[in-house]
CHARMM-style PDB file with segment names, atoms N, HN, CA, C and O in Angstrom:
ATOM      1  N   UNK     1      -1.528  12.788  27.973  1.00  0.00      PROA
ATOM      2  CA  UNK     1      -1.980  12.193  26.728  1.00  0.00      PROA
ATOM      3  C   UNK     1      -3.280  11.438  26.985  1.00  0.00      PROA
ATOM      4  O   UNK     1      -3.416  10.774  28.013  1.00  0.00      PROA
ATOM      5  N   UNK     2      -4.221  11.531  26.077  1.00  0.00      PROA
ATOM      6  HN  UNK     2      -4.111  12.070  25.243  1.00  0.00      PROA
ATOM      7  CA  UNK     2      -5.513  10.880  26.274  1.00  0.00      PROA
ATOM      8  C   UNK     2      -5.420   9.385  25.983  1.00  0.00      PROA
ATOM      9  O   UNK     2      -4.471   8.924  25.349  1.00  0.00      PROA
ATOM     10  N   UNK     3      -6.399   8.644  26.444  1.00  0.00      PROA
ATOM     11  HN  UNK     3      -7.171   9.018  26.959  1.00  0.00      PROA
ATOM     12  CA  UNK     3      -6.430   7.199  26.223  1.00  0.00      PROA
ATOM     13  C   UNK     3      -6.565   6.876  24.741  1.00  0.00      PROA
ATOM     14  O   UNK     3      -6.000   5.889  24.269  1.00  0.00      PROA
ATOM     15  N   UNK     4      -7.301   7.690  24.009  1.00  0.00      PROA
ATOM     16  HN  UNK     4      -7.759   8.492  24.393  1.00  0.00      PROA
ATOM     17  CA  UNK     4      -7.476   7.457  22.577  1.00  0.00      PROA
ATOM     18  C   UNK     4      -6.146   7.575  21.840  1.00  0.00      PROA
ATOM     19  O   UNK     4      -5.871   6.791  20.931  1.00  0.00      PROA
ATOM     20  N   UNK     5      -5.326   8.539  22.219  1.00  0.00      PROA
ATOM     21  HN  UNK     5      -5.549   9.175  22.957  1.00  0.00      PROA
ATOM     22  CA  UNK     5      -4.028   8.715  21.563  1.00  0.00      PROA
ATOM     23  C   UNK     5      -3.078   7.582  21.932  1.00  0.00      PROA
ATOM     24  O   UNK     5      -2.268   7.166  21.104  1.00  0.00      PROA
ATOM     25  N   UNK     6      -3.163   7.080  23.148  1.00  0.00      PROA
ATOM     26  HN  UNK     6      -3.821   7.418  23.820  1.00  0.00      PROA
ATOM     27  CA  UNK     6      -2.278   6.007  23.569  1.00  0.00      PROA
ATOM     28  C   UNK     6      -2.587   4.712  22.837  1.00  0.00      PROA
ATOM     29  O   UNK     6      -1.674   3.932  22.564  1.00  0.00      PROA
ATOM     30  N   UNK     7      -3.857   4.460  22.512  1.00  0.00      PROA
ATOM     31  HN  UNK     7      -4.599   5.094  22.734  1.00  0.00      PROA
ATOM     32  CA  UNK     7      -4.213   3.219  21.836  1.00  0.00      PROA
ATOM     33  C   UNK     7      -3.856   3.251  20.351  1.00  0.00      PROA
ATOM     34  O   UNK     7      -3.764   2.197  19.723  1.00  0.00      PROA
ATOM     35  N   UNK     8      -3.655   4.439  19.780  1.00  0.00      PROA
ATOM     36  HN  UNK     8      -3.730   5.295  20.291  1.00  0.00      PROA
ATOM     37  CA  UNK     8      -3.266   4.581  18.380  1.00  0.00      PROA
ATOM     38  C   UNK     8      -2.080   5.539  18.274  1.00  0.00      PROA
ATOM     39  O   UNK     8      -2.250   6.688  17.866  1.00  0.00      PROA
ATOM     40  N   UNK     9      -0.884   5.076  18.636  1.00  0.00      PROA
ATOM     41  HN  UNK     9      -0.746   4.142  18.967  1.00  0.00      PROA
ATOM     42  CA  UNK     9       0.278   5.969  18.602  1.00  0.00      PROA
ATOM     43  C   UNK     9       0.586   6.452  17.190  1.00  0.00      PROA
ATOM     44  O   UNK     9       0.246   5.791  16.209  1.00  0.00      PROA
ATOM     45  N   UNK    10       1.219   7.586  17.098  1.00  0.00      PROA
ATOM     46  HN  UNK    10       1.495   8.124  17.895  1.00  0.00      PROA
ATOM     47  CA  UNK    10       1.578   8.168  15.806  1.00  0.00      PROA
ATOM     48  C   UNK    10       2.506   7.227  15.045  1.00  0.00      PROA
ATOM     49  O   UNK    10       3.426   6.647  15.622  1.00  0.00      PROA
ATOM     50  N   UNK    11       2.259   7.084  13.756  1.00  0.00      PROA
ATOM     51  HN  UNK    11       1.512   7.555  13.287  1.00  0.00      PROA
ATOM     52  CA  UNK    11       3.121   6.260  12.936  1.00  0.00      PROA
ATOM     53  C   UNK    11       2.609   4.847  12.724  1.00  0.00      PROA
ATOM     54  O   UNK    11       3.206   4.091  11.957  1.00  0.00      PROA
ATOM     55  N   UNK    12       1.528   4.472  13.378  1.00  0.00      PROA
ATOM     56  HN  UNK    12       1.044   5.086  14.001  1.00  0.00      PROA
ATOM     57  CA  UNK    12       0.970   3.141  13.188  1.00  0.00      PROA
ATOM     58  C   UNK    12       0.101   3.151  11.944  1.00  0.00      PROA
ATOM     59  O   UNK    12      -0.818   3.962  11.829  1.00  0.00      PROA
ATOM     60  N   UNK    13       0.391   2.251  11.012  1.00  0.00      PROA
ATOM     61  HN  UNK    13       1.138   1.592  11.106  1.00  0.00      PROA
ATOM     62  CA  UNK    13      -0.381   2.207   9.775  1.00  0.00      PROA
ATOM     63  C   UNK    13      -1.645   1.382   9.974  1.00  0.00      PROA
ATOM     64  O   UNK    13      -1.622   0.291  10.544  1.00  0.00      PROA
ATOM     65  N   UNK    14      -2.733   1.932   9.490  1.00  0.00      PROA
ATOM     66  HN  UNK    14      -2.751   2.818   9.027  1.00  0.00      PROA
ATOM     67  CA  UNK    14      -4.015   1.233   9.516  1.00  0.00      PROA
ATOM     68  C   UNK    14      -4.528   1.147   8.092  1.00  0.00      PROA
ATOM     69  O   UNK    14      -4.112   1.928   7.236  1.00  0.00      PROA
ATOM     70  N   UNK    15      -5.426   0.207   7.826  1.00  0.00      PROA
ATOM     71  HN  UNK    15      -5.763  -0.428   8.521  1.00  0.00      PROA
ATOM     72  CA  UNK    15      -5.956   0.086   6.478  1.00  0.00      PROA
ATOM     73  C   UNK    15      -6.798   1.303   6.127  1.00  0.00      PROA
ATOM     74  O   UNK    15      -7.449   1.891   6.991  1.00  0.00      PROA
ATOM     75  N   UNK    16      -6.780   1.673   4.855  1.00  0.00      PROA
ATOM     76  HN  UNK    16      -6.252   1.195   4.153  1.00  0.00      PROA
ATOM     77  CA  UNK    16      -7.524   2.841   4.395  1.00  0.00      PROA
ATOM     78  C   UNK    16      -9.017   2.566   4.371  1.00  0.00      PROA
ATOM     79  O   UNK    16      -9.823   3.480   4.546  1.00  0.00      PROA
ATOM     80  N   UNK    17      -9.388   1.312   4.155  1.00  0.00      PROA
ATOM     81  HN  UNK    17      -8.733   0.569   4.013  1.00  0.00      PROA
ATOM     82  CA  UNK    17     -10.798   0.956   4.121  1.00  0.00      PROA
ATOM     83  C   UNK    17     -10.971  -0.461   4.650  1.00  0.00      PROA
ATOM     84  O   UNK    17     -10.016  -1.237   4.670  1.00  0.00      PROA
ATOM     85  N   UNK    18     -12.167  -0.797   5.074  1.00  0.00      PROA
ATOM     86  HN  UNK    18     -12.942  -0.166   5.057  1.00  0.00      PROA
ATOM     87  CA  UNK    18     -12.405  -2.149   5.581  1.00  0.00      PROA
ATOM     88  C   UNK    18     -12.480  -3.189   4.472  1.00  0.00      PROA
ATOM     89  O   UNK    18     -12.599  -4.378   4.767  1.00  0.00      PROA
ATOM     90  N   UNK    19     -12.415  -2.786   3.212  1.00  0.00      PROA
ATOM     91  HN  UNK    19     -12.319  -1.820   2.972  1.00  0.00      PROA
ATOM     92  CA  UNK    19     -12.558  -3.698   2.084  1.00  0.00      PROA
ATOM     93  C   UNK    19     -11.205  -4.149   1.549  1.00  0.00      PROA
ATOM     94  O   UNK    19     -10.980  -4.124   0.339  1.00  0.00      PROA
ATOM     95  N   UNK    20     -10.303  -4.561   2.437  1.00  0.00      PROA
ATOM     96  HN  UNK    20     -10.486  -4.582   3.420  1.00  0.00      PROA
ATOM     97  CA  UNK    20      -8.963  -4.958   2.027  1.00  0.00      PROA
ATOM     98  C   UNK    20      -8.960  -6.198   1.143  1.00  0.00      PROA
ATOM     99  O   UNK    20      -7.999  -6.417   0.405  1.00  0.00      PROA
ATOM    100  N   UNK    21     -10.009  -7.015   1.197  1.00  0.00      PROA
ATOM    101  HN  UNK    21     -10.790  -6.837   1.797  1.00  0.00      PROA
ATOM    102  CA  UNK    21     -10.043  -8.239   0.420  1.00  0.00      PROA
ATOM    103  C   UNK    21     -10.244  -7.979  -1.074  1.00  0.00      PROA
ATOM    104  O   UNK    21     -10.163  -8.916  -1.869  1.00  0.00      PROA
ATOM    105  N   UNK    22     -10.504  -6.743  -1.471  1.00  0.00      PROA
ATOM    106  HN  UNK    22     -10.570  -5.982  -0.825  1.00  0.00      PROA
ATOM    107  CA  UNK    22     -10.706  -6.429  -2.879  1.00  0.00      PROA
ATOM    108  C   UNK    22      -9.389  -6.368  -3.641  1.00  0.00      PROA
ATOM    109  O   UNK    22      -9.375  -6.569  -4.855  1.00  0.00      PROA
ATOM    110  N   UNK    23      -8.301  -6.100  -2.968  1.00  0.00      PROA
ATOM    111  HN  UNK    23      -8.312  -5.936  -1.981  1.00  0.00      PROA
ATOM    112  CA  UNK    23      -6.995  -6.061  -3.604  1.00  0.00      PROA
ATOM    113  C   UNK    23      -6.907  -5.023  -4.699  1.00  0.00      PROA
ATOM    114  O   UNK    23      -7.534  -3.967  -4.612  1.00  0.00      PROA
ATOM    115  N   UNK    24      -6.127  -5.318  -5.737  1.00  0.00      PROA
ATOM    116  HN  UNK    24      -5.618  -6.175  -5.807  1.00  0.00      PROA
ATOM    117  CA  UNK    24      -5.939  -4.360  -6.827  1.00  0.00      PROA
ATOM    118  C   UNK    24      -6.959  -4.547  -7.929  1.00  0.00      PROA
ATOM    119  O   UNK    24      -6.888  -3.855  -8.945  1.00  0.00      PROA
ATOM    120  N   UNK    25      -7.905  -5.455  -7.769  1.00  0.00      PROA
ATOM    121  HN  UNK    25      -7.963  -6.018  -6.944  1.00  0.00      PROA
ATOM    122  CA  UNK    25      -8.866  -5.730  -8.831  1.00  0.00      PROA
ATOM    123  C   UNK    25      -9.691  -4.507  -9.200  1.00  0.00      PROA
ATOM    124  O   UNK    25     -10.103  -4.376 -10.353  1.00  0.00      PROA
ATOM    125  N   UNK    26      -9.944  -3.610  -8.258  1.00  0.00      PROA
ATOM    126  HN  UNK    26      -9.610  -3.716  -7.322  1.00  0.00      PROA
ATOM    127  CA  UNK    26     -10.684  -2.393  -8.589  1.00  0.00      PROA
ATOM    128  C   UNK    26      -9.883  -1.519  -9.535  1.00  0.00      PROA
ATOM    129  O   UNK    26     -10.453  -0.940 -10.460  1.00  0.00      PROA
ATOM    130  N   UNK    27      -8.577  -1.407  -9.332  1.00  0.00      PROA
ATOM    131  HN  UNK    27      -8.114  -1.877  -8.581  1.00  0.00      PROA
ATOM    132  CA  UNK    27      -7.737  -0.609 -10.228  1.00  0.00      PROA
ATOM    133  C   UNK    27      -7.673  -1.255 -11.597  1.00  0.00      PROA
ATOM    134  O   UNK    27      -7.680  -0.552 -12.608  1.00  0.00      PROA
ATOM    135  N   UNK    28      -7.613  -2.570 -11.653  1.00  0.00      PROA
ATOM    136  HN  UNK    28      -7.607  -3.140 -10.832  1.00  0.00      PROA
ATOM    137  CA  UNK    28      -7.522  -3.276 -12.926  1.00  0.00      PROA
ATOM    138  C   UNK    28      -8.790  -3.105 -13.753  1.00  0.00      PROA
ATOM    139  O   UNK    28      -8.753  -3.246 -14.975  1.00  0.00      PROA
ATOM    140  N   UNK    29      -9.909  -2.804 -13.101  1.00  0.00      PROA
ATOM    141  HN  UNK    29      -9.938  -2.690 -12.108  1.00  0.00      PROA
ATOM    142  CA  UNK    29     -11.177  -2.628 -13.802  1.00  0.00      PROA
ATOM    143  C   UNK    29     -11.354  -1.206 -14.327  1.00  0.00      PROA
ATOM    144  O   UNK    29     -12.316  -0.934 -15.046  1.00  0.00      PROA
ATOM    145  N   UNK    30     -10.446  -0.296 -13.981  1.00  0.00      PROA
ATOM    146  HN  UNK    30      -9.665  -0.517 -13.397  1.00  0.00      PROA
ATOM    147  CA  UNK    30     -10.567   1.105 -14.409  1.00  0.00      PROA
ATOM    148  C   UNK    30     -10.405   1.230 -15.924  1.00  0.00      PROA
ATOM    149  O   UNK    30      -9.550   0.578 -16.523  1.00  0.00      PROA
ATOM    150  N   UNK    31     -11.234   2.073 -16.528  1.00  0.00      PROA
ATOM    151  HN  UNK    31     -11.929   2.602 -16.041  1.00  0.00      PROA
ATOM    152  CA  UNK    31     -11.147   2.326 -17.965  1.00  0.00      PROA
ATOM    153  C   UNK    31     -10.337   3.600 -18.181  1.00  0.00      PROA
ATOM    154  O   UNK    31     -10.823   4.700 -17.919  1.00  0.00      PROA
ATOM    155  N   UNK    32      -9.109   3.452 -18.658  1.00  0.00      PROA
ATOM    156  HN  UNK    32      -8.715   2.558 -18.871  1.00  0.00      PROA
ATOM    157  CA  UNK    32      -8.219   4.603 -18.827  1.00  0.00      PROA
ATOM    158  C   UNK    32      -8.015   4.962 -20.296  1.00  0.00      PROA
ATOM    159  O   UNK    32      -7.113   5.734 -20.623  1.00  0.00      PROA
ATOM    160  N   UNK    33      -8.826   4.422 -21.165  1.00  0.00      PROA
ATOM    161  HN  UNK    33      -9.559   3.795 -20.899  1.00  0.00      PROA
ATOM    162  CA  UNK    33      -8.745   4.781 -22.578  1.00  0.00      PROA
ATOM    163  C   UNK    33      -8.167   3.682 -23.446  1.00  0.00      PROA
ATOM    164  O   UNK    33      -8.772   3.298 -24.447  1.00  0.00      PROA
ATOM    165  N   UNK    34      -6.989   3.166 -23.070  1.00  0.00      PROA
ATOM    166  HN  UNK    34      -6.497   3.478 -22.257  1.00  0.00      PROA
ATOM    167  CA  UNK    34      -6.404   2.061 -23.827  1.00  0.00      PROA
ATOM    168  C   UNK    34      -5.520   1.219 -22.910  1.00  0.00      PROA
ATOM    169  O   UNK    34      -5.236   1.602 -21.775  1.00  0.00      PROA
ATOM    170  N   UNK    35      -5.099   0.082 -23.416  1.00  0.00      PROA
ATOM    171  HN  UNK    35      -5.331  -0.229 -24.338  1.00  0.00      PROA
ATOM    172  CA  UNK    35      -4.338  -0.879 -22.607  1.00  0.00      PROA
ATOM    173  C   UNK    35      -2.979  -0.326 -22.180  1.00  0.00      PROA
ATOM    174  O   UNK    35      -2.523  -0.603 -21.071  1.00  0.00      PROA
ATOM    175  N   UNK    36      -2.332   0.446 -23.041  1.00  0.00      PROA
ATOM    176  HN  UNK    36      -2.703   0.671 -23.943  1.00  0.00      PROA
ATOM    177  CA  UNK    36      -1.016   1.008 -22.700  1.00  0.00      PROA
ATOM    178  C   UNK    36      -1.116   1.953 -21.501  1.00  0.00      PROA
ATOM    179  O   UNK    36      -0.298   1.880 -20.584  1.00  0.00      PROA
ATOM    180  N   UNK    37      -2.104   2.827 -21.505  1.00  0.00      PROA
ATOM    181  HN  UNK    37      -2.768   2.886 -22.250  1.00  0.00      PROA
ATOM    182  CA  UNK    37      -2.292   3.756 -20.381  1.00  0.00      PROA
ATOM    183  C   UNK    37      -2.666   2.993 -19.116  1.00  0.00      PROA
ATOM    184  O   UNK    37      -2.223   3.339 -18.021  1.00  0.00      PROA
ATOM    185  N   UNK    38      -3.483   1.956 -19.273  1.00  0.00      PROA
ATOM    186  HN  UNK    38      -3.843   1.675 -20.163  1.00  0.00      PROA
ATOM    187  CA  UNK    38      -3.894   1.147 -18.123  1.00  0.00      PROA
ATOM    188  C   UNK    38      -2.679   0.465 -17.490  1.00  0.00      PROA
ATOM    189  O   UNK    38      -2.532   0.476 -16.268  1.00  0.00      PROA
ATOM    190  N   UNK    39      -1.807  -0.127 -18.313  1.00  0.00      PROA
ATOM    191  HN  UNK    39      -1.927  -0.136 -19.306  1.00  0.00      PROA
ATOM    192  CA  UNK    39      -0.622  -0.805 -17.790  1.00  0.00      PROA
ATOM    193  C   UNK    39       0.327   0.172 -17.105  1.00  0.00      PROA
ATOM    194  O   UNK    39       0.906  -0.153 -16.069  1.00  0.00      PROA
ATOM    195  N   UNK    40       0.492   1.369 -17.673  1.00  0.00      PROA
ATOM    196  HN  UNK    40       0.021   1.634 -18.515  1.00  0.00      PROA
ATOM    197  CA  UNK    40       1.341   2.380 -17.050  1.00  0.00      PROA
ATOM    198  C   UNK    40       0.787   2.767 -15.687  1.00  0.00      PROA
ATOM    199  O   UNK    40       1.530   2.873 -14.712  1.00  0.00      PROA
ATOM    200  N   UNK    41      -0.521   2.978 -15.626  1.00  0.00      PROA
ATOM    201  HN  UNK    41      -1.125   2.893 -16.418  1.00  0.00      PROA
ATOM    202  CA  UNK    41      -1.172   3.335 -14.368  1.00  0.00      PROA
ATOM    203  C   UNK    41      -0.981   2.235 -13.327  1.00  0.00      PROA
ATOM    204  O   UNK    41      -0.636   2.517 -12.179  1.00  0.00      PROA
ATOM    205  N   UNK    42      -1.204   0.991 -13.724  1.00  0.00      PROA
ATOM    206  HN  UNK    42      -1.484   0.762 -14.656  1.00  0.00      PROA
ATOM    207  CA  UNK    42      -1.049  -0.118 -12.784  1.00  0.00      PROA
ATOM    208  C   UNK    42       0.391  -0.228 -12.286  1.00  0.00      PROA
ATOM    209  O   UNK    42       0.610  -0.526 -11.112  1.00  0.00      PROA
ATOM    210  N   UNK    43       1.379   0.007 -13.158  1.00  0.00      PROA
ATOM    211  HN  UNK    43       1.201   0.249 -14.112  1.00  0.00      PROA
ATOM    212  CA  UNK    43       2.784   0.003 -12.720  1.00  0.00      PROA
ATOM    213  C   UNK    43       3.028   1.097 -11.692  1.00  0.00      PROA
ATOM    214  O   UNK    43       3.676   0.864 -10.671  1.00  0.00      PROA
ATOM    215  N   UNK    44       2.506   2.298 -11.961  1.00  0.00      PROA
ATOM    216  HN  UNK    44       1.979   2.488 -12.790  1.00  0.00      PROA
ATOM    217  CA  UNK    44       2.701   3.411 -11.032  1.00  0.00      PROA
ATOM    218  C   UNK    44       2.027   3.155  -9.691  1.00  0.00      PROA
ATOM    219  O   UNK    44       2.512   3.610  -8.655  1.00  0.00      PROA
ATOM    220  N   UNK    45       0.917   2.434  -9.703  1.00  0.00      PROA
ATOM    221  HN  UNK    45       0.523   2.065 -10.545  1.00  0.00      PROA
ATOM    222  CA  UNK    45       0.196   2.113  -8.470  1.00  0.00      PROA
ATOM    223  C   UNK    45       0.847   0.951  -7.720  1.00  0.00      PROA
ATOM    224  O   UNK    45       0.471   0.654  -6.586  1.00  0.00      PROA
ATOM    225  N   UNK    46       1.819   0.297  -8.349  1.00  0.00      PROA
ATOM    226  HN  UNK    46       2.125   0.539  -9.270  1.00  0.00      PROA
ATOM    227  CA  UNK    46       2.519  -0.797  -7.688  1.00  0.00      PROA
ATOM    228  C   UNK    46       1.862  -2.144  -7.889  1.00  0.00      PROA
ATOM    229  O   UNK    46       2.144  -3.083  -7.143  1.00  0.00      PROA
ATOM    230  N   UNK    47       0.994  -2.263  -8.876  1.00  0.00      PROA
ATOM    231  HN  UNK    47       0.765  -1.500  -9.481  1.00  0.00      PROA
ATOM    232  CA  UNK    47       0.336  -3.546  -9.146  1.00  0.00      PROA
ATOM    233  C   UNK    47       1.372  -4.552  -9.640  1.00  0.00      PROA
ATOM    234  O   UNK    47       2.298  -4.199 -10.370  1.00  0.00      PROA
ATOM    235  N   UNK    48       1.205  -5.788  -9.238  1.00  0.00      PROA
ATOM    236  HN  UNK    48       0.453  -6.075  -8.645  1.00  0.00      PROA
ATOM    237  CA  UNK    48       2.094  -6.844  -9.687  1.00  0.00      PROA
ATOM    238  C   UNK    48       3.360  -6.997  -8.864  1.00  0.00      PROA
ATOM    239  O   UNK    48       4.231  -7.786  -9.228  1.00  0.00      PROA
ATOM    240  N   UNK    49       3.486  -6.270  -7.774  1.00  0.00      PROA
ATOM    241  HN  UNK    49       2.779  -5.628  -7.478  1.00  0.00      PROA
ATOM    242  CA  UNK    49       4.678  -6.394  -6.928  1.00  0.00      PROA
ATOM    243  C   UNK    49       4.450  -7.447  -5.885  1.00  0.00      PROA
ATOM    244  OT1 UNK    49       5.333  -7.709  -5.068  1.00  0.00      PROA
TER     245      UNK     49
END
């Protein structure tokens, strides 16, 4: 096994992007047509948990 694989074993979760401090605010700013669709989308994305 290479050194690169040993330092990042399979199954270790890493952040998707370096901008973790943005939180869900980017999703909340999305224009989905109306408030009902926006709230449904945010629920499906796990916002507010």
